[in-house]
Short mmCIF file of C-alpha atoms in Angstrom, two decimals:
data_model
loop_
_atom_site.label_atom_id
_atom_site.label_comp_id
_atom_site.label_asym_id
_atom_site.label_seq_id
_atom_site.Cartn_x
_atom_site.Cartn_y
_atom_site.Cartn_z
CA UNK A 12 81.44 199.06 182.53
CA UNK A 13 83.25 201.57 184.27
CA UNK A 14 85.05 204.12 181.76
CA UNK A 15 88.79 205.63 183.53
CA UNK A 16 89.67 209.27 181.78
CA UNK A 17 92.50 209.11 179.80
CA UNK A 18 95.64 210.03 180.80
CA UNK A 19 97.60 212.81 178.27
CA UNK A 20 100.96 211.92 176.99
CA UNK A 21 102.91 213.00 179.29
CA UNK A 22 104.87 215.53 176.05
CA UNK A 23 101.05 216.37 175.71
CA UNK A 24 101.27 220.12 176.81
CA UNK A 25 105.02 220.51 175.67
CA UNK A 26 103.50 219.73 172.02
CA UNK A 27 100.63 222.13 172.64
CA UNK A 28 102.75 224.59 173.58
CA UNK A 29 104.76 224.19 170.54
CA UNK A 30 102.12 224.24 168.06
CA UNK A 31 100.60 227.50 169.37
CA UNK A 32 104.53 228.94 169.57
CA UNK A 33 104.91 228.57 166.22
CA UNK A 34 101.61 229.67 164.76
CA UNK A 35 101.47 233.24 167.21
CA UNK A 36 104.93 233.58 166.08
CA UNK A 37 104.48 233.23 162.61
CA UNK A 38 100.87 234.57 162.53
CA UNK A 39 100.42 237.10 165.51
CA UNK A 40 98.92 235.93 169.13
CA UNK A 41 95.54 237.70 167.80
CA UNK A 42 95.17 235.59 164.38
CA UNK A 43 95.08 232.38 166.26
CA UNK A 44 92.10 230.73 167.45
CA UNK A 45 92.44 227.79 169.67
CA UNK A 46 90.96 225.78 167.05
CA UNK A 47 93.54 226.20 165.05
CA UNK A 48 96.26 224.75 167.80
CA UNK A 49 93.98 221.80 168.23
CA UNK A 50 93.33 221.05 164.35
CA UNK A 51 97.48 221.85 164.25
CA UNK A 52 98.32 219.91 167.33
CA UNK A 53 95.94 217.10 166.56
CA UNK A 54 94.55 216.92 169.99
CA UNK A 55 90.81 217.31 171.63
CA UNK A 56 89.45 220.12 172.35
CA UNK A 57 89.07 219.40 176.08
CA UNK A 58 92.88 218.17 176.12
CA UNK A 59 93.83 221.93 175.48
CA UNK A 60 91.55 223.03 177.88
CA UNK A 61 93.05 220.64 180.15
CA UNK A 62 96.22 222.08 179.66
CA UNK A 63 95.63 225.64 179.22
CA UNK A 64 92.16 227.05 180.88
CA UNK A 65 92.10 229.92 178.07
CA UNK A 66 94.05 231.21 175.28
CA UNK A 67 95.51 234.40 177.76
CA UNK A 68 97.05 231.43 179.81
CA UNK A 69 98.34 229.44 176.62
CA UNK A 70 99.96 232.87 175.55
CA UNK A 71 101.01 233.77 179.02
CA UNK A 72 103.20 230.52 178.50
CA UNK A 73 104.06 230.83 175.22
CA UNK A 74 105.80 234.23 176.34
CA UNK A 75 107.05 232.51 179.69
CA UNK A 76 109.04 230.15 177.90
CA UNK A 77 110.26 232.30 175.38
CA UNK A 78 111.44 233.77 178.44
CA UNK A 79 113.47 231.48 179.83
CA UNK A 80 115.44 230.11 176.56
CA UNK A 81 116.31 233.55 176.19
CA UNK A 82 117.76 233.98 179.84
CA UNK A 83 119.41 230.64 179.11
CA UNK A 84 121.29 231.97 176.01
CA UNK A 85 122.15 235.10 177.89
CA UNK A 86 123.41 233.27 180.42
CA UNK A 87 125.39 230.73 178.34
CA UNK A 88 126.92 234.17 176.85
CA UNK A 89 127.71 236.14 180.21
CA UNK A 90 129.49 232.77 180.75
CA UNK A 91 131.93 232.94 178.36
CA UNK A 92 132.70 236.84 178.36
CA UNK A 93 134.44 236.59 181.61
CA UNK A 94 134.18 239.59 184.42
CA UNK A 95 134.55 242.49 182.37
CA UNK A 96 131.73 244.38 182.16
CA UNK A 97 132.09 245.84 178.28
CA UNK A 98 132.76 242.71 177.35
CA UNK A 99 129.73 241.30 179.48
CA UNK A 100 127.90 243.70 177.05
CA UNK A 101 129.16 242.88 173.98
CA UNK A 102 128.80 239.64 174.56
CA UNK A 103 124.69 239.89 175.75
CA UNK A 104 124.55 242.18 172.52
CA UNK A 105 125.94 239.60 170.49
CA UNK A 106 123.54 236.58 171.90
CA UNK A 107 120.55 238.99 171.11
CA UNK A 108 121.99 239.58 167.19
CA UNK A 109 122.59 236.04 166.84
CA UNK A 110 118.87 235.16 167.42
CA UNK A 111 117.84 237.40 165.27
CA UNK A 112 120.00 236.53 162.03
CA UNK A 113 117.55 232.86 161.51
CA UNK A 114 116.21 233.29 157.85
CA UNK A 115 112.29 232.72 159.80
CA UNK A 116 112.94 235.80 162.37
CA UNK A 117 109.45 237.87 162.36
CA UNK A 118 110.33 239.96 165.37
CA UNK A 119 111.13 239.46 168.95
CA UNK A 120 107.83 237.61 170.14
CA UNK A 121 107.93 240.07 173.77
CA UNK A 122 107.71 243.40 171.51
CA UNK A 123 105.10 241.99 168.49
CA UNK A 124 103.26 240.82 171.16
CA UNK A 125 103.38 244.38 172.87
CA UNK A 126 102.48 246.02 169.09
CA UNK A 127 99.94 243.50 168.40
CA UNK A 128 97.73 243.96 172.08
CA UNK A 129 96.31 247.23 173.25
CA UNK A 130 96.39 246.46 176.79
CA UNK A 131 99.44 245.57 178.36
CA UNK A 132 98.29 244.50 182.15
CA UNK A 133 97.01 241.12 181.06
CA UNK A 134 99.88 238.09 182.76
CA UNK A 135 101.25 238.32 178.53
CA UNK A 136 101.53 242.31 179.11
CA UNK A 137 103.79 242.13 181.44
CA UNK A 138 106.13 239.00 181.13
CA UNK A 139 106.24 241.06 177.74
CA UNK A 140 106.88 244.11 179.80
CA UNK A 141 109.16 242.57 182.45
CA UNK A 142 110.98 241.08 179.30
CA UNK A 143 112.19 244.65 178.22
CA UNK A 144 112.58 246.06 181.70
CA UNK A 145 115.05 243.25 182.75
CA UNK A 146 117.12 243.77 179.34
CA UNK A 147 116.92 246.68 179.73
CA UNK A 148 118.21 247.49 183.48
CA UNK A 149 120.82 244.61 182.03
CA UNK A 150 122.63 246.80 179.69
CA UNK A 151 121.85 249.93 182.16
CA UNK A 152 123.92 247.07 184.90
CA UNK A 153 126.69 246.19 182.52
CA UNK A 154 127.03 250.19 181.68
CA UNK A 155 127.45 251.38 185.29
CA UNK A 156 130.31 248.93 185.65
CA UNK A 157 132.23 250.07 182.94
CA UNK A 158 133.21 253.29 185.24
CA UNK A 159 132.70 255.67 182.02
CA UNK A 160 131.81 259.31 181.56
CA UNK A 161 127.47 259.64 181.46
CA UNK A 162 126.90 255.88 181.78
CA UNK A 163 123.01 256.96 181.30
CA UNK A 164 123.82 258.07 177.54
CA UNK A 165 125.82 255.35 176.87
CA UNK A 166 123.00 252.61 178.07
CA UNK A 167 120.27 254.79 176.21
CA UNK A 168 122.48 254.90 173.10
CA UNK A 169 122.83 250.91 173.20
CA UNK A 170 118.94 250.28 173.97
CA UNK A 171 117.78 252.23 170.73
CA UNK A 172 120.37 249.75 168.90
CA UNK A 173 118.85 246.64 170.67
CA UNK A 174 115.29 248.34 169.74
CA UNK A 175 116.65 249.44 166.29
CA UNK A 176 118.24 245.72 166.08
CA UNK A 177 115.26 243.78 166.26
CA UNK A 178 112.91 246.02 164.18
CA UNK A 179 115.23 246.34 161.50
CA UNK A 180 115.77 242.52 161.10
CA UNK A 181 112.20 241.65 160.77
CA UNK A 182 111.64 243.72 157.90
CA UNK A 183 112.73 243.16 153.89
CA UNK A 184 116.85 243.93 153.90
CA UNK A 185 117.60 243.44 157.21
CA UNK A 186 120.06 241.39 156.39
CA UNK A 187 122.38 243.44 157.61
CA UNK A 188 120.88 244.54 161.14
CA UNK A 189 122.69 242.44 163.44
CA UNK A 190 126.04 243.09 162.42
CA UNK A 191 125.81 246.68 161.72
CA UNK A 192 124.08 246.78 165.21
CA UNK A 193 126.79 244.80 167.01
CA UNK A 194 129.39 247.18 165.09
CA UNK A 195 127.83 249.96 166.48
CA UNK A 196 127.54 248.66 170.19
CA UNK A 197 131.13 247.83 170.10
CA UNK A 198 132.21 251.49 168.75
CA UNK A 199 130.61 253.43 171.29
CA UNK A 200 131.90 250.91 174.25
CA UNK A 201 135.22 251.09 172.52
CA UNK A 202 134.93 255.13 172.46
CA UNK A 203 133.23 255.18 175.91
CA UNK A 204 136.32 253.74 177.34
CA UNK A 205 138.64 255.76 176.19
CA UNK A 206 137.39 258.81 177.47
#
């Protein structure tokens, strides 16, 4: 009798990939062991193997994705703001304080990842890295076409918010974080402008 491999669901490595999302979120990429995403995932150990060679590539993808549904909210945002450029940023500032107000937020996964691993060049390292550079150079973009006096302060002043933002709102009493951060954003674009 001739014995054909089974086939995965074909939701198979979306559900992996969900499983290990939620326990490196809520645990740290380190804590994990891939044992633990197949006990929690209920699938064989080969399956995850299948899917993902190693854990750097399940993480690599964990970070990937996370990724991309945050370039989809920022999008969806930019969307709605219009042309202007301070509101562009207000609005990209608002999408990040949003995500961070859910009662579960343990930090942004791109900089716990960053705290939590020593070396940064792994693929994780820098879609981690790339992350902040793009969101960066984002609110850097959105500064330079407001047309206001030292554009360079004004960007650096908003990216220790954004940094300030999602530290603060991991952490007992953050509560507050997001709205005093988006407060703050808004004042200094408001202030920017009229000089």
């Amino acid at each position: 009798m001739i014995r054909l491999a089974r086939r995965p669901a074909p939701d198979t490595r979306e559900r992996i990939l969900d499983t290990a999302a939620l326990l490196f979120y809520d645990h740290g990429v380190q804590a994990v062991g891939m044992q633990q995403i197949i006990d929690r995932a209920k699938c064989g150990k080969s399956l995850l193997y299948r899917e993902f060679p190693s854990k750097a590539e399940l993480v690599a993808e964990y970070l990937e994705r996370a990724r991309r549904d945050f370039g989809r909210q920022y999008a969806e945002a930019d969307d709605h703001a219009g042309s202007d450029p301070s509101a562009r940023l207000i609005a990209f500032v608002e999408a990040m304080a949003e995500g961070v107000q859910s009662p579960d937020y343990r930090g942004c996964p791109f900089r716990n990842y960053l705290a939590e691993v020593a070396d940064h060049d792994d693929s994780a390292g820098r879609i981690a890295t790339g992350y902040l550079l793009d969101t960066r150079a984002r609110i850097e973009n959105f500064v330079a076409d407001m047309n206001v006096a030292a554009p360079d302060v004004l960007a650096e002043r908003i990216w220790l918010i954004v940094e300030g933002l999602h530290t603060a709102a991991a952490h007992p009493g953050g509560g507050r974080a997001a709205d005093v951060a988006l407060s703050l954003v808004r004042e200094l674009v408001r202030d920017a402008m009229r000089v």
